[in-house]
PDB file of C-alpha atoms in Angstrom:
ATOM      1  CA  UNK G   1      54.057  99.558 105.411  1.00 97.00           C
ATOM      2  CA  UNK G   2      54.994 103.130 106.366  1.00 98.00           C
ATOM      3  CA  UNK G   3      58.601 103.342 107.603  1.00 98.00           C
ATOM      4  CA  UNK G   4      60.332 106.371 109.128  1.00 98.00           C
ATOM      5  CA  UNK G   5      64.102 106.232 108.674  1.00 98.00           C
ATOM      6  CA  UNK G   6      66.171 108.646 110.755  1.00 98.00           C
ATOM      7  CA  UNK G   7      69.674 109.247 109.451  1.00 96.00           C
ATOM      8  CA  UNK G   8      68.637 108.300 105.951  1.00 86.00           C
ATOM      9  CA  UNK G   9      71.217 110.516 104.275  1.00 84.00           C
ATOM     10  CA  UNK G  10      74.244 108.707 105.718  1.00 85.00           C
ATOM     11  CA  UNK G  11      76.387 105.899 104.292  1.00 85.00           C
ATOM     12  CA  UNK G  12      74.224 103.098 105.639  1.00 93.00           C
ATOM     13  CA  UNK G  13      70.972 105.058 105.587  1.00 94.00           C
ATOM     14  CA  UNK G  14      70.930 105.629 101.838  1.00 94.00           C
ATOM     15  CA  UNK G  15      71.311 101.904 101.141  1.00 95.00           C
ATOM     16  CA  UNK G  16      68.688 100.933 103.733  1.00 97.00           C
ATOM     17  CA  UNK G  17      66.232 103.384 102.153  1.00 97.00           C
ATOM     18  CA  UNK G  18      66.794 101.933  98.689  1.00 96.00           C
ATOM     19  CA  UNK G  19      65.894  98.453  99.927  1.00 97.00           C
ATOM     20  CA  UNK G  20      62.774  99.410 101.854  1.00 98.00           C
ATOM     21  CA  UNK G  21      61.545 101.836  99.173  1.00 97.00           C
ATOM     22  CA  UNK G  22      61.180  98.927  96.746  1.00 97.00           C
ATOM     23  CA  UNK G  23      58.045  97.704  98.535  1.00 97.00           C
ATOM     24  CA  UNK G  24      57.160 100.205 101.250  1.00 98.00           C
ATOM     25  CA  UNK G  25      56.427 103.887 101.850  1.00 98.00           C
ATOM     26  CA  UNK G  26      59.570 105.474 103.286  1.00 98.00           C
ATOM     27  CA  UNK G  27      59.846 108.788 105.087  1.00 98.00           C
ATOM     28  CA  UNK G  28      63.337 110.214 105.600  1.00 97.00           C
ATOM     29  CA  UNK G  29      64.389 112.281 108.612  1.00 97.00           C
ATOM     30  CA  UNK G  30      67.745 114.029 108.646  1.00 96.00           C
ATOM     31  CA  UNK G  31      69.523 116.732 110.557  1.00 94.00           C
ATOM     32  CA  UNK G  32      69.416 119.178 107.661  1.00 93.00           C
ATOM     33  CA  UNK G  33      67.459 117.474 104.871  1.00 92.00           C
ATOM     34  CA  UNK G  34      64.809 114.865 104.191  1.00 94.00           C
ATOM     35  CA  UNK G  35      61.017 114.760 104.385  1.00 97.00           C
ATOM     36  CA  UNK G  36      61.366 116.088 107.935  1.00 97.00           C
ATOM     37  CA  UNK G  37      64.333 117.381 109.946  1.00 97.00           C
ATOM     38  CA  UNK G  38      65.346 116.240 113.422  1.00 98.00           C
ATOM     39  CA  UNK G  39      68.156 116.594 115.925  1.00 98.00           C
ATOM     40  CA  UNK G  40      68.010 113.391 117.957  1.00 98.00           C
ATOM     41  CA  UNK G  41      70.001 115.039 120.754  1.00 98.00           C
ATOM     42  CA  UNK G  42      66.875 117.120 121.451  1.00 98.00           C
ATOM     43  CA  UNK G  43      63.741 115.456 122.798  1.00 98.00           C
ATOM     44  CA  UNK G  44      61.707 118.493 121.676  1.00 98.00           C
ATOM     45  CA  UNK G  45      62.985 118.044 118.117  1.00 98.00           C
ATOM     46  CA  UNK G  46      62.121 114.330 118.216  1.00 98.00           C
ATOM     47  CA  UNK G  47      58.597 115.088 119.470  1.00 98.00           C
ATOM     48  CA  UNK G  48      58.092 117.676 116.714  1.00 98.00           C
ATOM     49  CA  UNK G  49      59.270 115.172 114.089  1.00 98.00           C
ATOM     50  CA  UNK G  50      56.768 112.553 115.194  1.00 98.00           C
ATOM     51  CA  UNK G  51      53.929 115.084 115.345  1.00 98.00           C
ATOM     52  CA  UNK G  52      54.788 116.161 111.790  1.00 98.00           C
ATOM     53  CA  UNK G  53      55.019 112.628 110.409  1.00 98.00           C
ATOM     54  CA  UNK G  54      52.120 111.075 112.328  1.00 98.00           C
ATOM     55  CA  UNK G  55      51.617 107.367 112.830  1.00 98.00           C
ATOM     56  CA  UNK G  56      53.972 104.880 111.192  1.00 98.00           C
ATOM     57  CA  UNK G  57      54.475 101.115 111.167  1.00 98.00           C
ATOM     58  CA  UNK G  58      58.225 101.151 111.784  1.00 98.00           C
ATOM     59  CA  UNK G  59      60.887 103.518 113.073  1.00 98.00           C
ATOM     60  CA  UNK G  60      64.495 102.908 112.005  1.00 98.00           C
ATOM     61  CA  UNK G  61      67.319 104.985 113.461  1.00 98.00           C
ATOM     62  CA  UNK G  62      70.742 105.100 111.818  1.00 98.00           C
ATOM     63  CA  UNK G  63      71.816 108.396 113.404  1.00 97.00           C
ATOM     64  CA  UNK G  64      73.817 109.341 116.475  1.00 97.00           C
ATOM     65  CA  UNK G  65      77.079 111.071 117.318  1.00 96.00           C
ATOM     66  CA  UNK G  66      79.860 110.279 119.777  1.00 97.00           C
ATOM     67  CA  UNK G  67      83.300 111.827 120.261  1.00 97.00           C
ATOM     68  CA  UNK G  68      86.315 109.758 119.201  1.00 96.00           C
ATOM     69  CA  UNK G  69      89.520 110.715 121.015  1.00 97.00           C
ATOM     70  CA  UNK G  70      92.083 109.450 123.474  1.00 98.00           C
ATOM     71  CA  UNK G  71      90.641 108.930 126.954  1.00 98.00           C
ATOM     72  CA  UNK G  72      93.144 111.437 128.365  1.00 98.00           C
ATOM     73  CA  UNK G  73      91.747 114.090 126.017  1.00 98.00           C
ATOM     74  CA  UNK G  74      88.046 113.521 126.696  1.00 98.00           C
ATOM     75  CA  UNK G  75      86.327 116.087 128.887  1.00 98.00           C
ATOM     76  CA  UNK G  76      83.005 115.507 130.633  1.00 98.00           C
ATOM     77  CA  UNK G  77      81.324 117.543 127.892  1.00 98.00           C
ATOM     78  CA  UNK G  78      82.935 115.308 125.253  1.00 98.00           C
ATOM     79  CA  UNK G  79      81.298 112.284 126.853  1.00 98.00           C
ATOM     80  CA  UNK G  80      77.951 114.084 126.912  1.00 98.00           C
ATOM     81  CA  UNK G  81      78.018 114.366 123.100  1.00 98.00           C
ATOM     82  CA  UNK G  82      77.522 110.604 122.878  1.00 98.00           C
ATOM     83  CA  UNK G  83      75.257 110.456 125.915  1.00 98.00           C
ATOM     84  CA  UNK G  84      72.860 113.079 124.512  1.00 98.00           C
ATOM     85  CA  UNK G  85      72.943 111.910 120.897  1.00 98.00           C
ATOM     86  CA  UNK G  86      73.747 108.229 120.407  1.00 98.00           C
ATOM     87  CA  UNK G  87      72.403 107.115 123.794  1.00 98.00           C
ATOM     88  CA  UNK G  88      69.561 109.362 124.998  1.00 98.00           C
ATOM     89  CA  UNK G  89      68.647 110.244 121.429  1.00 98.00           C
ATOM     90  CA  UNK G  90      67.823 106.607 120.755  1.00 98.00           C
ATOM     91  CA  UNK G  91      66.199 106.134 124.167  1.00 98.00           C
ATOM     92  CA  UNK G  92      63.946 109.109 123.389  1.00 98.00           C
ATOM     93  CA  UNK G  93      63.080 107.717 119.962  1.00 98.00           C
ATOM     94  CA  UNK G  94      61.633 104.708 121.785  1.00 98.00           C
ATOM     95  CA  UNK G  95      60.174 106.690 124.680  1.00 98.00           C
ATOM     96  CA  UNK G  96      58.391 109.214 122.452  1.00 98.00           C
ATOM     97  CA  UNK G  97      58.065 107.219 119.245  1.00 98.00           C
ATOM     98  CA  UNK G  98      56.023 104.326 120.626  1.00 98.00           C
ATOM     99  CA  UNK G  99      52.982 106.620 120.839  1.00 98.00           C
ATOM    100  CA  UNK G 100      53.207 107.152 117.079  1.00 98.00           C
ATOM    101  CA  UNK G 101      53.601 103.476 116.192  1.00 98.00           C
ATOM    102  CA  UNK G 102      50.676 101.447 114.937  1.00 98.00           C
ATOM    103  CA  UNK G 103      49.881  98.247 116.854  1.00 98.00           C
ATOM    104  CA  UNK G 104      52.484  95.601 116.109  1.00 98.00           C
ATOM    105  CA  UNK G 105      54.983  98.199 114.950  1.00 98.00           C
ATOM    106  CA  UNK G 106      58.728  98.074 115.432  1.00 98.00           C
ATOM    107  CA  UNK G 107      61.659 100.266 116.379  1.00 98.00           C
ATOM    108  CA  UNK G 108      65.164  99.496 115.146  1.00 98.00           C
ATOM    109  CA  UNK G 109      68.147 101.205 116.771  1.00 98.00           C
ATOM    110  CA  UNK G 110      71.803 101.191 115.729  1.00 98.00           C
ATOM    111  CA  UNK G 111      75.015 100.568 117.658  1.00 98.00           C
ATOM    112  CA  UNK G 112      78.125  98.893 116.241  1.00 96.00           C
ATOM    113  CA  UNK G 113      80.952  96.499 116.900  1.00 97.00           C
ATOM    114  CA  UNK G 114      82.534  98.888 119.435  1.00 97.00           C
ATOM    115  CA  UNK G 115      80.077  97.701 122.102  1.00 97.00           C
ATOM    116  CA  UNK G 116      81.692  94.245 121.907  1.00 97.00           C
ATOM    117  CA  UNK G 117      85.130  94.954 120.485  1.00 97.00           C
ATOM    118  CA  UNK G 118      86.258  98.525 121.224  1.00 97.00           C
ATOM    119  CA  UNK G 119      89.344  99.911 119.542  1.00 96.00           C
ATOM    120  CA  UNK G 120      91.675 102.782 120.386  1.00 96.00           C
ATOM    121  CA  UNK G 121      90.045 106.191 120.959  1.00 96.00           C
ATOM    122  CA  UNK G 122      86.514 104.804 121.301  1.00 97.00           C
ATOM    123  CA  UNK G 123      85.921 104.931 125.056  1.00 98.00           C
ATOM    124  CA  UNK G 124      82.913 107.231 124.673  1.00 98.00           C
ATOM    125  CA  UNK G 125      81.454 105.545 121.580  1.00 98.00           C
ATOM    126  CA  UNK G 126      81.858 102.051 123.042  1.00 98.00           C
ATOM    127  CA  UNK G 127      80.202 103.175 126.271  1.00 98.00           C
ATOM    128  CA  UNK G 128      77.030 104.505 124.645  1.00 98.00           C
ATOM    129  CA  UNK G 129      76.791 101.593 122.198  1.00 98.00           C
ATOM    130  CA  UNK G 130      76.912  99.166 125.100  1.00 98.00           C
ATOM    131  CA  UNK G 131      74.279 101.171 126.958  1.00 98.00           C
ATOM    132  CA  UNK G 132      71.868 101.053 124.021  1.00 98.00           C
ATOM    133  CA  UNK G 133      72.287  97.291 123.666  1.00 98.00           C
ATOM    134  CA  UNK G 134      71.423  96.789 127.341  1.00 98.00           C
ATOM    135  CA  UNK G 135      68.532  99.253 127.030  1.00 98.00           C
ATOM    136  CA  UNK G 136      67.112  97.371 124.047  1.00 98.00           C
ATOM    137  CA  UNK G 137      67.060  94.041 125.853  1.00 98.00           C
ATOM    138  CA  UNK G 138      65.382  95.604 128.897  1.00 98.00           C
ATOM    139  CA  UNK G 139      62.802  97.871 127.249  1.00 98.00           C
ATOM    140  CA  UNK G 140      61.611  95.031 124.992  1.00 98.00           C
ATOM    141  CA  UNK G 141      60.184  93.384 128.117  1.00 98.00           C
ATOM    142  CA  UNK G 142      57.892  96.348 128.781  1.00 98.00           C
ATOM    143  CA  UNK G 143      56.589  97.611 125.446  1.00 98.00           C
ATOM    144  CA  UNK G 144      52.882  97.017 124.838  1.00 97.00           C
ATOM    145  CA  UNK G 145      50.532  96.697 121.838  1.00 98.00           C
ATOM    146  CA  UNK G 146      52.864  94.191 120.195  1.00 98.00           C
ATOM    147  CA  UNK G 147      55.554  96.807 119.634  1.00 98.00           C
ATOM    148  CA  UNK G 148      59.016  95.334 119.094  1.00 98.00           C
ATOM    149  CA  UNK G 149      62.470  96.877 119.493  1.00 98.00           C
ATOM    150  CA  UNK G 150      65.800  95.566 118.216  1.00 99.00           C
ATOM    151  CA  UNK G 151      69.257  96.956 117.575  1.00 98.00           C
ATOM    152  CA  UNK G 152      71.563  96.410 114.593  1.00 98.00           C
ATOM    153  CA  UNK G 153      75.258  96.171 115.465  1.00 98.00           C
ATOM    154  CA  UNK G 154      77.482  96.061 112.385  1.00 97.00           C
ATOM    155  CA  UNK G 155      81.235  95.744 112.031  1.00 97.00           C
ATOM    156  CA  UNK G 156      83.105  98.207 109.817  1.00 95.00           C
ATOM    157  CA  UNK G 157      81.055  98.461 106.615  1.00 94.00           C
ATOM    158  CA  UNK G 158      82.532  98.281 103.132  1.00 94.00           C
ATOM    159  CA  UNK G 159      81.370 101.736 102.102  1.00 90.00           C
ATOM    160  CA  UNK G 160      83.179 103.342 105.058  1.00 90.00           C
ATOM    161  CA  UNK G 161      86.262 101.114 104.924  1.00 91.00           C
ATOM    162  CA  UNK G 162      88.681 103.673 103.452  1.00 92.00           C
ATOM    163  CA  UNK G 163      87.627 106.306 105.994  1.00 90.00           C
ATOM    164  CA  UNK G 164      87.917 104.117 109.090  1.00 91.00           C
ATOM    165  CA  UNK G 165      90.291 101.257 108.174  1.00 91.00           C
ATOM    166  CA  UNK G 166      93.183 102.663 110.202  1.00 93.00           C
ATOM    167  CA  UNK G 167      91.048 102.484 113.351  1.00 92.00           C
ATOM    168  CA  UNK G 168      90.119  98.832 112.727  1.00 95.00           C
ATOM    169  CA  UNK G 169      93.276  96.923 111.729  1.00 94.00           C
ATOM    170  CA  UNK G 170      92.429  93.373 110.726  1.00 93.00           C
ATOM    171  CA  UNK G 171      88.652  93.813 110.691  1.00 95.00           C
ATOM    172  CA  UNK G 172      87.003  92.293 107.629  1.00 94.00           C
ATOM    173  CA  UNK G 173      84.640  94.884 106.160  1.00 95.00           C
ATOM    174  CA  UNK G 174      80.979  93.868 105.983  1.00 96.00           C
ATOM    175  CA  UNK G 175      79.228  94.018 102.589  1.00 96.00           C
ATOM    176  CA  UNK G 176      76.477  96.627 102.603  1.00 96.00           C
ATOM    177  CA  UNK G 177      73.819  94.112 101.589  1.00 96.00           C
ATOM    178  CA  UNK G 178      74.503  92.148 104.786  1.00 97.00           C
ATOM    179  CA  UNK G 179      74.088  95.287 106.872  1.00 97.00           C
ATOM    180  CA  UNK G 180      70.817  96.138 105.129  1.00 97.00           C
ATOM    181  CA  UNK G 181      69.600  92.568 105.709  1.00 98.00           C
ATOM    182  CA  UNK G 182      69.953  93.203 109.445  1.00 98.00           C
ATOM    183  CA  UNK G 183      67.534  96.112 109.275  1.00 98.00           C
ATOM    184  CA  UNK G 184      65.141  94.102 107.115  1.00 98.00           C
ATOM    185  CA  UNK G 185      65.215  91.270 109.663  1.00 98.00           C
ATOM    186  CA  UNK G 186      64.352  93.680 112.465  1.00 98.00           C
ATOM    187  CA  UNK G 187      61.539  95.492 110.639  1.00 98.00           C
ATOM    188  CA  UNK G 188      59.882  92.664 108.726  1.00 98.00           C
ATOM    189  CA  UNK G 189      60.631  89.757 111.062  1.00 98.00           C
ATOM    190  CA  UNK G 190      59.130  88.927 114.442  1.00 98.00           C
ATOM    191  CA  UNK G 191      62.194  89.097 116.675  1.00 98.00           C
ATOM    192  CA  UNK G 192      62.140  91.339 119.723  1.00 98.00           C
ATOM    193  CA  UNK G 193      64.782  92.589 122.153  1.00 98.00           C
ATOM    194  CA  UNK G 194      67.581  91.242 119.957  1.00 98.00           C
ATOM    195  CA  UNK G 195      71.055  92.542 119.118  1.00 98.00           C
ATOM    196  CA  UNK G 196      71.449  91.753 115.429  1.00 98.00           C
ATOM    197  CA  UNK G 197      75.208  91.429 115.030  1.00 98.00           C
ATOM    198  CA  UNK G 198      76.502  91.811 111.458  1.00 98.00           C
ATOM    199  CA  UNK G 199      80.105  90.686 111.148  1.00 95.00           C
ATOM    200  CA  UNK G 200      82.478  90.198 108.232  1.00 82.00           C
TER     201      UNK G 200
END
């Protein structure tokens, strides 16, 4: 199986790549490094990435930005960071990427616990995460050629615990192997239109 992983250089991405690379061909897309570069906030960049890579069996996205700040401090442009990257970036990966998927292929998107349990300073991030979860359930009804789409929604992960623990008081960090299992379930399983929630 040929798998394109976008955001493969991040905390979760590196571990996901290690798992899939054991038995599959993995291509890595990153903003500044990898087998191919991409800015998911740009549909032109996404299109160029797919044209460079060609057809694949699975697309996995673990990339996407959103501004974290107090609601009072967020400007309209601050909200558009998440809208263009985490939300429309992932929508465009499905919209453009399906043409480069082999029959029966899959697309796996990424959100997070904020869609269900937002914390302080996450108005923008929670908003776009929730949008992607609704999008996933809806678009799964319309994709053809046996193409599936799911989204992985993890709680605070162990490897990022020290960095983000102050934002998530009382959250039990999720072991990385559980997070990776969510991506494996989406890519290698048969589920479609599902929110794969990984909690501690």
